[in-house]
XYZ file of C-alpha atoms in Angstrom:
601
model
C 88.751 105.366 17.116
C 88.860 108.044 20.101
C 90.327 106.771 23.211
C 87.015 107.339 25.257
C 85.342 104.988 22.862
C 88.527 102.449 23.376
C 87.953 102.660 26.888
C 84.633 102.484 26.677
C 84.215 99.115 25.354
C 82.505 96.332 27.108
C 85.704 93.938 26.665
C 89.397 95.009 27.567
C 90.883 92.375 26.101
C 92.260 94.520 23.669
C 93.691 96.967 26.210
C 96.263 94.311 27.551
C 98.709 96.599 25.963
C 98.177 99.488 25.374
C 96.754 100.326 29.290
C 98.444 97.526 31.145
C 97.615 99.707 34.432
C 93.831 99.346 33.982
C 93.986 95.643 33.113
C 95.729 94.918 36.241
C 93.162 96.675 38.005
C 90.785 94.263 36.563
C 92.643 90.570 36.658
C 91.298 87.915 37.612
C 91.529 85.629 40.282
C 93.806 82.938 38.552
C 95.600 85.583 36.137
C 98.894 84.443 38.231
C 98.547 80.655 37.691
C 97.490 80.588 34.353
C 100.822 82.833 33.424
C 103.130 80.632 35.730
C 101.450 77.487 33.824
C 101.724 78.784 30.405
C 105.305 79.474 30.884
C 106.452 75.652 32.422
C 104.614 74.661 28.994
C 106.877 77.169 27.313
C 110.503 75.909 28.752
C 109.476 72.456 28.644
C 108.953 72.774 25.335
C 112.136 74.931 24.685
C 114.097 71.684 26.020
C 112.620 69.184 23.404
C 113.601 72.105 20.737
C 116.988 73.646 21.093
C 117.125 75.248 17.911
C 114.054 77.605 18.998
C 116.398 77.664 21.854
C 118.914 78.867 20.416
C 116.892 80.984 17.481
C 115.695 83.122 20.535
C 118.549 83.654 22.218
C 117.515 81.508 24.858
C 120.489 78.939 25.329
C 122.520 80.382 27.830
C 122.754 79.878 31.903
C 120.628 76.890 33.037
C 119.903 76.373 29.425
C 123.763 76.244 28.483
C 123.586 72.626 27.193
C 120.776 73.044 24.639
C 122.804 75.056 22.253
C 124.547 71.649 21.897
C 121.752 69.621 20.442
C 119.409 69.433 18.126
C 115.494 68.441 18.215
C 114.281 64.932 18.017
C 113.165 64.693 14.817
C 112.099 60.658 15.394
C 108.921 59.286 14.714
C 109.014 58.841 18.882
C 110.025 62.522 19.343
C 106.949 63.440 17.506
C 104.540 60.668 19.732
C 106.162 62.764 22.806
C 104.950 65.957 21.242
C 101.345 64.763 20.850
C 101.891 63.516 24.164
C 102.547 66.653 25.544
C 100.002 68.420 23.962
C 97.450 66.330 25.596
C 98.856 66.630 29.286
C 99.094 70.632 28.900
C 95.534 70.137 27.613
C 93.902 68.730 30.469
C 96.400 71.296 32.708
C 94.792 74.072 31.180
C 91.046 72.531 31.804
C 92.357 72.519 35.650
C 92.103 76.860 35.247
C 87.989 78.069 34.865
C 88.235 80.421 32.011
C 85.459 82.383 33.930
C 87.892 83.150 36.720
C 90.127 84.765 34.233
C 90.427 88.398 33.832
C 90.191 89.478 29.972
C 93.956 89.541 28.923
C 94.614 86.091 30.388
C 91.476 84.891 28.886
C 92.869 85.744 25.519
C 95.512 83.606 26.295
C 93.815 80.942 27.592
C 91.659 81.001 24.266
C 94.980 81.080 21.993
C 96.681 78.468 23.817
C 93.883 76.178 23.793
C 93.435 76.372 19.646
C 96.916 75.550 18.961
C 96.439 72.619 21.210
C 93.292 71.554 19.811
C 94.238 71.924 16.589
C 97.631 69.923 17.605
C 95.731 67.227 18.845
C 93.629 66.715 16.013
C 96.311 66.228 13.950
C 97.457 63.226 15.539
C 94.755 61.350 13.630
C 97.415 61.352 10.484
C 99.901 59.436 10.994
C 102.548 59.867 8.384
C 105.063 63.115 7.179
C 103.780 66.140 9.629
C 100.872 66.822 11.126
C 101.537 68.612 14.241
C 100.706 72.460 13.729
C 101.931 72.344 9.751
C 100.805 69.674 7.317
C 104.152 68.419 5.589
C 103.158 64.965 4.338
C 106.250 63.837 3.138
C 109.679 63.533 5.438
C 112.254 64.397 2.651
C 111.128 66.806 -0.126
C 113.122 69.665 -1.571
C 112.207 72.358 1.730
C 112.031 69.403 4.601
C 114.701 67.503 5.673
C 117.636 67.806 8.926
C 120.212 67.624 5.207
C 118.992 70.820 4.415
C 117.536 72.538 7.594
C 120.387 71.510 9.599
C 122.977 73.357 8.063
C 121.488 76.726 6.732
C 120.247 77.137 10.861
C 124.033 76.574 11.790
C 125.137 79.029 9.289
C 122.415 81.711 10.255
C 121.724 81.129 14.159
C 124.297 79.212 15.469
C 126.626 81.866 16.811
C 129.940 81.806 17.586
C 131.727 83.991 20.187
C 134.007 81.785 22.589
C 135.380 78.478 22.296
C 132.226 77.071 24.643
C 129.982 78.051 21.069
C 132.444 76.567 18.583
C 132.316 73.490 20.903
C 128.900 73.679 20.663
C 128.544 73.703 17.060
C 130.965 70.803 16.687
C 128.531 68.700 18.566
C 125.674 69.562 16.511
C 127.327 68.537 13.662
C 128.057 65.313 15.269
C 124.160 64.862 15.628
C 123.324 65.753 12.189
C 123.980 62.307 11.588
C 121.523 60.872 13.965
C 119.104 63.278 13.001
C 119.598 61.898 8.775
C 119.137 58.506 9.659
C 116.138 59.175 11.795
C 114.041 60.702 8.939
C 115.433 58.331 6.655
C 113.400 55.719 9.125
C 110.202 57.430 9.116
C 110.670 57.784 5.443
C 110.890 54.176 4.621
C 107.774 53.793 7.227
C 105.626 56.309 5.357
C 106.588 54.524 1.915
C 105.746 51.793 3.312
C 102.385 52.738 3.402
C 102.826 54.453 -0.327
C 103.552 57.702 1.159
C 106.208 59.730 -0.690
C 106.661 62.615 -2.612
C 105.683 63.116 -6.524
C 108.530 61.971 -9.145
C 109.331 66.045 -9.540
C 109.917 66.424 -6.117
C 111.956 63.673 -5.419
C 113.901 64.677 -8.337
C 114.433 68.307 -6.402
C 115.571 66.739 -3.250
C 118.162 63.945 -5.205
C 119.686 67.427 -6.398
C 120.073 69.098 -2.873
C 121.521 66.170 -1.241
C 123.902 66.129 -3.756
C 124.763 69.672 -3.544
C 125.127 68.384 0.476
C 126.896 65.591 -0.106
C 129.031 65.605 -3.131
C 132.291 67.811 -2.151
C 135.101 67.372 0.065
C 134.189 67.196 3.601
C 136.378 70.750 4.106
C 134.356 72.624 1.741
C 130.872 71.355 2.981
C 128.699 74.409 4.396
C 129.069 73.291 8.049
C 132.725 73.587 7.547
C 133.823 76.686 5.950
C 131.168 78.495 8.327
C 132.485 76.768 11.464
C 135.618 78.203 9.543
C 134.826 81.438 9.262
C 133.534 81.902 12.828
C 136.176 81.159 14.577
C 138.678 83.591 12.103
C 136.005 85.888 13.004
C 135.863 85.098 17.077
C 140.409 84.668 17.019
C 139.132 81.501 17.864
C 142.018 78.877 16.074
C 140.683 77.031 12.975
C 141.337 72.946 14.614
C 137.690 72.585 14.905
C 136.673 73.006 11.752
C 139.070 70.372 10.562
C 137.191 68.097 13.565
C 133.901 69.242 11.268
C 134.868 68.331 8.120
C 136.126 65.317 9.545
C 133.054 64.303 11.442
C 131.243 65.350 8.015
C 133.668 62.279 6.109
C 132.786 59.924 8.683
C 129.466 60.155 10.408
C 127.439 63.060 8.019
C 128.273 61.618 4.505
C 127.451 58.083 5.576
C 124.004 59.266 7.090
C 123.524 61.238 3.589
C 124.394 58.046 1.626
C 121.856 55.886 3.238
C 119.542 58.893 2.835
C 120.153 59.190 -0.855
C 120.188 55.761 -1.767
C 116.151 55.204 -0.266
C 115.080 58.433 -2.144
C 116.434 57.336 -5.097
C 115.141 53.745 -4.404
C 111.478 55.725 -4.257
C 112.083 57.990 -7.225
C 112.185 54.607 -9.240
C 108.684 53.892 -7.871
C 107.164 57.354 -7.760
C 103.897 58.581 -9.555
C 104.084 62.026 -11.122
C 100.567 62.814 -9.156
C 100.942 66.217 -7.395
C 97.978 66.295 -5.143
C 97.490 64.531 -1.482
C 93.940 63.604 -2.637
C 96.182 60.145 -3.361
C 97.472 59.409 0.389
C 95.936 57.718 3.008
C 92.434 59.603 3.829
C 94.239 62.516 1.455
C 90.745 64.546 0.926
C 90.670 65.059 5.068
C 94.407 65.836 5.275
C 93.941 68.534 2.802
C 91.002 69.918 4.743
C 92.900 70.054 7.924
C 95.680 71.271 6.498
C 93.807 74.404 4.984
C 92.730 74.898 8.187
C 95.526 74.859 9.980
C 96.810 77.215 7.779
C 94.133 79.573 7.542
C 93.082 78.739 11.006
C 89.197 79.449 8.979
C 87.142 76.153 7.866
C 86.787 76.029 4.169
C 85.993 73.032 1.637
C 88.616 72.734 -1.389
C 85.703 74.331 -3.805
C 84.651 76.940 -1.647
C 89.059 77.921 -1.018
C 88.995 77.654 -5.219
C 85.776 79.357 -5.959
C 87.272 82.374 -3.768
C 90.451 82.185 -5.612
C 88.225 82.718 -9.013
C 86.551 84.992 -8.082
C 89.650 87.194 -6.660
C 91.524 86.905 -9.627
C 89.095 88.041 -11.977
C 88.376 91.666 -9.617
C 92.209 91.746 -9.179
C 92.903 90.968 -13.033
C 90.548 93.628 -14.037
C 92.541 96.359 -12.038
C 95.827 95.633 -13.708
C 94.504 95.615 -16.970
C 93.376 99.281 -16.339
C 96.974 100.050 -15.501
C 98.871 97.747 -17.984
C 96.826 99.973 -20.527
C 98.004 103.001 -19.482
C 101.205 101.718 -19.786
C 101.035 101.098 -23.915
C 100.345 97.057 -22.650
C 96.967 96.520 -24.281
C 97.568 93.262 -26.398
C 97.112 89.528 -25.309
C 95.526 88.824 -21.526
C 96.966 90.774 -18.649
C 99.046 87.449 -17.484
C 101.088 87.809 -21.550
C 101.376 91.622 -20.913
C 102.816 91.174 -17.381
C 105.100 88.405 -18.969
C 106.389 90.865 -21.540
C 107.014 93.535 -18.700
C 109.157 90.703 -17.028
C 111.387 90.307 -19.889
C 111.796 94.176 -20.793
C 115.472 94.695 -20.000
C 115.380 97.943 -17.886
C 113.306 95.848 -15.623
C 115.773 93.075 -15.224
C 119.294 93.065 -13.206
C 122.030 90.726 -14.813
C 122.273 87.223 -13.267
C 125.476 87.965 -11.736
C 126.560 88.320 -9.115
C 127.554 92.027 -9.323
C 123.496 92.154 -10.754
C 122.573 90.404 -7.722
C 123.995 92.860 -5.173
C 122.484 95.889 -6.992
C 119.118 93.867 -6.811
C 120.001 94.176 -2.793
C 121.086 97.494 -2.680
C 117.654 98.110 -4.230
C 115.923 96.570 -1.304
C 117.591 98.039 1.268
C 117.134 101.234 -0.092
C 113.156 100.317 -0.408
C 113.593 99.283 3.121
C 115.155 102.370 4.278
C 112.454 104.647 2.931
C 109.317 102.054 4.439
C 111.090 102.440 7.544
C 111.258 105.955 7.833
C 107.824 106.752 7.190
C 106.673 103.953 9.560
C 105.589 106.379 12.738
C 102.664 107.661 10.683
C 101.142 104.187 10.585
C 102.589 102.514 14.133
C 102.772 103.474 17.765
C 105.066 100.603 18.243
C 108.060 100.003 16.226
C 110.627 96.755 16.523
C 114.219 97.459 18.222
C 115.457 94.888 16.164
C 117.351 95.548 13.254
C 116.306 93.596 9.931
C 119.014 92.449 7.613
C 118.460 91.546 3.729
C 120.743 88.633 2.693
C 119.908 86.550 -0.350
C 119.110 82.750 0.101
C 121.971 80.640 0.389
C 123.001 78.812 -2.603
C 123.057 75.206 -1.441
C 119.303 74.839 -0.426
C 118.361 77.963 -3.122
C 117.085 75.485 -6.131
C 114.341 74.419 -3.443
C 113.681 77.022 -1.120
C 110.999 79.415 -1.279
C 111.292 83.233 -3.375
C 111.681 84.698 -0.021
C 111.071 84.222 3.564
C 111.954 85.905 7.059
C 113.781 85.125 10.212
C 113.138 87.079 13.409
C 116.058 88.351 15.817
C 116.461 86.964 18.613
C 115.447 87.738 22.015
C 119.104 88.700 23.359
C 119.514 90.747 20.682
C 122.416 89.056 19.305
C 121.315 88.173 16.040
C 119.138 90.831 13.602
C 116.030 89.692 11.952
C 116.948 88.860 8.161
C 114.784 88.678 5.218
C 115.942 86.215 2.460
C 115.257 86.495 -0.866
C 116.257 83.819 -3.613
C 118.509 85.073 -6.058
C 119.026 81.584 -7.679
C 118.161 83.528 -11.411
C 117.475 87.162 -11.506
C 114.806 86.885 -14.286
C 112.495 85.357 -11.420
C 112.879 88.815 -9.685
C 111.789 91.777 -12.157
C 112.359 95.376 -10.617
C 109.037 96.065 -10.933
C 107.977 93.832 -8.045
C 110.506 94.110 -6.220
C 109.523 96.644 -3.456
C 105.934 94.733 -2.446
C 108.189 91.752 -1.878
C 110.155 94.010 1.101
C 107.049 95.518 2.584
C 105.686 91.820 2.985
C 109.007 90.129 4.110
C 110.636 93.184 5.846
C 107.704 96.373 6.793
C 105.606 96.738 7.693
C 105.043 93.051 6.963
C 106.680 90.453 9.168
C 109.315 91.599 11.096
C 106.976 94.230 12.389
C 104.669 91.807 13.106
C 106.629 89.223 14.498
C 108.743 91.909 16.928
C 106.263 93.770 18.140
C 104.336 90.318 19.547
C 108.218 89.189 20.415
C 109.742 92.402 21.771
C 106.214 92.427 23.869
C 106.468 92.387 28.141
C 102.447 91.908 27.910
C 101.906 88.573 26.698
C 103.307 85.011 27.616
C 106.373 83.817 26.085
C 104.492 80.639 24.492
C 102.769 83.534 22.681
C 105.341 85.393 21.919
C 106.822 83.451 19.014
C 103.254 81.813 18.084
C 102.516 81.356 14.378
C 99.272 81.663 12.624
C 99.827 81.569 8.940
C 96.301 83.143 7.971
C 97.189 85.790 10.225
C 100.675 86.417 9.980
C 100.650 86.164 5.835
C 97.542 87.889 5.902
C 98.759 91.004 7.399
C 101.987 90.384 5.382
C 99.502 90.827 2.338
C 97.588 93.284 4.142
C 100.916 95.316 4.542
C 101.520 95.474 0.717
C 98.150 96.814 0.452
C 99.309 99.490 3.328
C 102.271 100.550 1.481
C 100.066 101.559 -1.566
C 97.609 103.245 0.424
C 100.454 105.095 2.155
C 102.092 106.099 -1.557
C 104.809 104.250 -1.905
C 104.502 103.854 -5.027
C 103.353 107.730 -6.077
C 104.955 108.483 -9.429
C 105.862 104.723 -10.011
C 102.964 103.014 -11.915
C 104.908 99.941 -12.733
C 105.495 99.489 -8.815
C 101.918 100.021 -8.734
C 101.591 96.785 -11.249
C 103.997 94.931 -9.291
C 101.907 94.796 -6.366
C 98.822 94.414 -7.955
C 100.601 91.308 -9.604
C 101.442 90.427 -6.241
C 97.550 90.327 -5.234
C 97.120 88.279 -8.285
C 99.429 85.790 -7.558
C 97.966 84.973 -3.840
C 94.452 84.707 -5.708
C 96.049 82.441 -7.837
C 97.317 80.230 -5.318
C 94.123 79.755 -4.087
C 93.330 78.273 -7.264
C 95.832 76.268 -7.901
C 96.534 74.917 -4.472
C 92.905 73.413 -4.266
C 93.514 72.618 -8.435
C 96.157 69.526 -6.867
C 94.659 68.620 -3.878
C 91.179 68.859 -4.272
C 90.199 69.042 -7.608
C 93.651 66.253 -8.698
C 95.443 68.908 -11.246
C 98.525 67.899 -12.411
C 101.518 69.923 -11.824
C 101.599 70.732 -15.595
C 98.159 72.526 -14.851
C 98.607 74.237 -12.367
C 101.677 76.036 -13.606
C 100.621 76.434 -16.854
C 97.709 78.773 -14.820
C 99.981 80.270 -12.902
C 102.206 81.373 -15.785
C 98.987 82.537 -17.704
C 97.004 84.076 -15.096
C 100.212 86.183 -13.287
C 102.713 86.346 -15.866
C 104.944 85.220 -13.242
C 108.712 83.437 -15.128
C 108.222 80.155 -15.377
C 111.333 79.136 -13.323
C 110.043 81.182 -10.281
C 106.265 79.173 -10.856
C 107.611 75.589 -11.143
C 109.255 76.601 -7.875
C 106.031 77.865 -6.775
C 103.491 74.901 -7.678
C 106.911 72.997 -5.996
C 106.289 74.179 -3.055
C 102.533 74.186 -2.637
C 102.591 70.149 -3.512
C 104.518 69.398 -0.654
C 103.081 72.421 1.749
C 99.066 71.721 0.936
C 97.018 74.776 2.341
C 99.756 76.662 3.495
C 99.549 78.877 0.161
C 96.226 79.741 0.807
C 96.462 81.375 3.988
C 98.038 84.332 2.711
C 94.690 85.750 0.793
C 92.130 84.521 2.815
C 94.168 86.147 5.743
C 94.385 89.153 3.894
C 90.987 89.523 2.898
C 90.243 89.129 6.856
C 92.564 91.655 8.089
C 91.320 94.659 5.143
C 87.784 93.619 6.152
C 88.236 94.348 9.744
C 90.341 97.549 9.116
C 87.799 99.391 6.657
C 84.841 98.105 9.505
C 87.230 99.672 12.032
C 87.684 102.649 9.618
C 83.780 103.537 8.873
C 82.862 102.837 12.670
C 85.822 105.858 13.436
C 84.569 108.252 11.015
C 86.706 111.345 11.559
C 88.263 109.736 14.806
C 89.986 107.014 12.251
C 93.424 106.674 14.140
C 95.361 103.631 12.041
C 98.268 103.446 14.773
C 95.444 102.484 17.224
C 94.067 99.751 15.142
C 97.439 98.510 14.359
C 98.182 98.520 18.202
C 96.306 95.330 17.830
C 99.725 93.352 16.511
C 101.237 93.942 20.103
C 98.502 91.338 21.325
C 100.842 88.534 19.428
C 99.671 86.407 16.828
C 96.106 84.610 17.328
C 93.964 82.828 14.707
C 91.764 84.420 12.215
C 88.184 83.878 13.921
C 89.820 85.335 17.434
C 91.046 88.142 15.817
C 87.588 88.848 14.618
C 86.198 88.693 18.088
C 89.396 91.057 19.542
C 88.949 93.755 16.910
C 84.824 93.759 17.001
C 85.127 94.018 20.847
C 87.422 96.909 20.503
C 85.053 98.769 17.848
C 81.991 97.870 20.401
């Protein structure tokens, strides 16, 4: 698109960053109050959350005493959240959204969502409702006895006594914390709310992992540990850690352990919510709120079908090519998987080549990002694999932004818990989604931004920030990545594959009441994917429902809008000016529709 046509368009919402000068000229009259109101919402918030405190480098000055706590993670800290929502509700309906000019107005129209949708999940009234649908307390990726620690060990810094303090006392809390889920646990079984047998089986394994060593060699310990050797800070707190850790943490972790296992003895092996309390509208509204789009659970699995039989027909033209002609393309890609030059040992000497690989991926993404981006992050992004005590749970991979200061680098995790779950051949799509241009260009350029409100700066839309995650695999081919590499090629059409598969399978449990058996067993078949790495998978999508399917149906938005973008540009086609759209921050799908039509108008 030409910059007259840009200009030309009959909304500048979309110019908010890229001509700040001419959207000043044409602010509105309560521009001022809405940004003075939308950032009191943004450091009250910030004081009932001190790890996002802390996470954004944000916990210093008048906000000293934050890095000492953690987040009330009560059944009444979550009433005070709903709370809040309401009251900055009715604030915001104080401000006429006519009186707004057009970059405030986007605001305004962002905010309000994420408090409507907020709201409306106040109806539910067990596990998590509030933004992401979680409906169960304590599974294998929720829980203070997992969270707690790895955010210690990757945010909590340590450069003066004043942090190591600091981190002593959040240690202390951890306790409080465990005992307060363990209440709303027992209160959600109460009403038969609890996670499937599998899961429960998951979680008995990470709190042991948590729970069963000496108090010195616990994770909060040997960090705290090796902070201070690395600050020349002297080691006597850690010894008040692992003390506090014997006394208060372990205790907490007992009482913890003993109700899961109490529920394990009475849980069903169902893996779908369709069995909770009004479970066929909490899976509806939590596909929403993770595709921020309104779809029934056949119309999310029809898509999926559909998807993976145009995706599945693609790789079968390459597998060919390849000498893979026999058995369905999900038995070829399995027998690509186990071919040994596409498999690093499951050492650890095989895991750090596996990262070398990925940085060196990284390094060549990065260096060819100006042809695609006006706007590139200052922040450095670090690859570090998950760590090992919450690895049999967590997710394959997953990113962390940098924070604000810029203290800490962004870091991209990827689980190394058995190398056969991580073929070569797939490696590099996974660090263009986690890494770039996928999320940490995403999430810095909204974060880095001067132009928007800090409430928006960290927002999260998972249709919109997996979809362009997605989107950015798709990019990388485009740009040639993978020129002269047909089994990279594979691996990211097997990437494709596998969120099209999750569409099926994640509305297989919770709509249409597959087991978990199921629903691997088509995940296995459809995306040759090692069955380790897809138990993990269906794993997470029973405790996470809709959250899987965001990343496809967010993808399929964001390539829509480009190639409309595209055609409408002709021979003007400028892709950094379309991708200029990410400084804008995060927003849901059906806004993002509006912002990029009224930029092609």
């Amino acid at each position: 698109m030409q910059r007259r046509q840009f200009l030309a368009s009959a909304s500048l919402t979309t110019v908010a960053a890229a001509f700040p000068g001419v959207v000043r000229a044409a602010e509105g009259a309560r521009d001022a109050d809405l940004r003075a109101m939308l950032d009191r919402f943004f450091y009250a918030r910030l004081e009932d959350s001190p790890e996002q405190a802390t996470s954004l480098g944000l916990d210093t000055g008048p906000r000293a005493a934050l890095k000492s706590r953690l987040g009330d993670v009560s059944r009444a800290g979550e009433a005070r959240g709903f709370a809040r929502a309401r009251q900055e509700r009715a604030a915001l309906r104080t401000i006429p959204r006519a009186a707004l000019g057009p970059a405030a107005r986007l605001d305004y129209d962002i905010v309000t969502y994420s408090l409507d949708r907020m709201i409306a999940g106040e109806r539910f009234t067990y596990g998590d409702s509030a933004g992401r649908y979680a409906p169960y307390v304590l599974s294998q990726l929720s829980g203070a006895y997992r969270d707690v620690p790895d955010f210690l060990s990757s945010q909590h810094r340590v450069a003066n006594a004043a942090d190591a303090d600091a981190y002593v006392a959040r240690v202390e809390a951890l306790a409080g914390a465990i005992d307060a889920e363990t209440a709303r646990q027992r209160e959600d079984a109460a009403r038969g709310v609890f996670a499937p047998d599998y899961i429960l089986d998951t979680t008995l394994g990470q709190l042991a992992a948590v729970r069963d060593k000496a108090p010195e060699a616990t994770g909060p310990a040997t960090d705290l540990a090796a902070k201070l050797k690395a600050a020349q800070l002297p080691p006597d707190r850690a010894a008040t850690v692992a003390r506090l850790m014997r006394e208060r943490v372990f205790p907490a972790l007992d009482r913890q352990r003993a109700l899961v296992t109490e529920l394990r003895a009475r849980a069903v092996h169902d893996a779908g919510v369709w069995r909770l309390p009004d479970g066929a509208d909490y899976y509806t509204a939590a596909a929403e709120a993770a595709t921020t789009t309104r779809m029934t659970g056949d119309e999310i699995h029809r898509l999926g079908l559909a998807q993976v039989g145009e995706i599945g027909a693609r790789l079968d033209g390459l597998l060919k090519a390849q000498g893979l002609s026999q058995g369905s393309v999900g038995d070829r890609l399995v027998a690509l998987n186990k071919r040994p030059d596409q498999l690093y040992p499951n050492t650890d000497p095989g895991r750090e080549a596996l990262l070398e690989q990925l940085r060196a991926q990284l390094a060549a993404m990065t260096s060819r990002l100006p042809e695609q981006f006006a706007t590139l992050p200052k922040a450095p992004v670090e690859i570090r694999r998950v760590p090992e005590a919450i690895q049999a749970g967590a997710p394959g991979g997953y990113y962390q932004s940098a924070s604000l200061d810029g203290t800490r680098p962004a870091i991209y995790f990827i689980n190394l818990r058995d190398t056969f779950d991580r073929p070569k051949f797939g490696l590099a799509t996974l660090t263009y989604h986690e890494a770039v241009p996928g999320h940490h260009l995403q999430v810095m350029s909204a974060l880095e931004s001067q132009d928007i409100p800090l409430i928006r700066r960290r927002g999260f839309y998972s249709g919109y920030s997996e979809g362009w995650a997605l989107y950015s695999e798709q990019l990388a081919d485009e740009m040639g990545m993978y020129d002269g590499n047909p089994l990279g090629q594979i691996g990211y059409l097997q990437s494709l594959l596998f969120r099209a598969t999750r569409l099926v399978v994640d509305s297989g449990m919770h709509s249409k009441r597959w087991s978990r058996e199921k629903a691997t067993d088509y995940l296995i078949a459809t995306t040759g994917i090692a069955r380790g790495r897809s138990q993990g998978e269906i794993d997470r999508y029973t405790v996470w429902p809709g959250q899987a399917c965001s990343y496809k149906i967010g993808h399929t938005v964001w390539t829509r809008l480009r190639d409309a973008a595209k055609a409408r540009a002709g021979a003007g086609w400028d892709p950094k000016r379309f991708h200029e759209v990410l400084s804008l921050g995060a927003m849901p799908l059906d806004v993002l529709e509006r912002v990029v039509g009224e930029r092609m108008a």
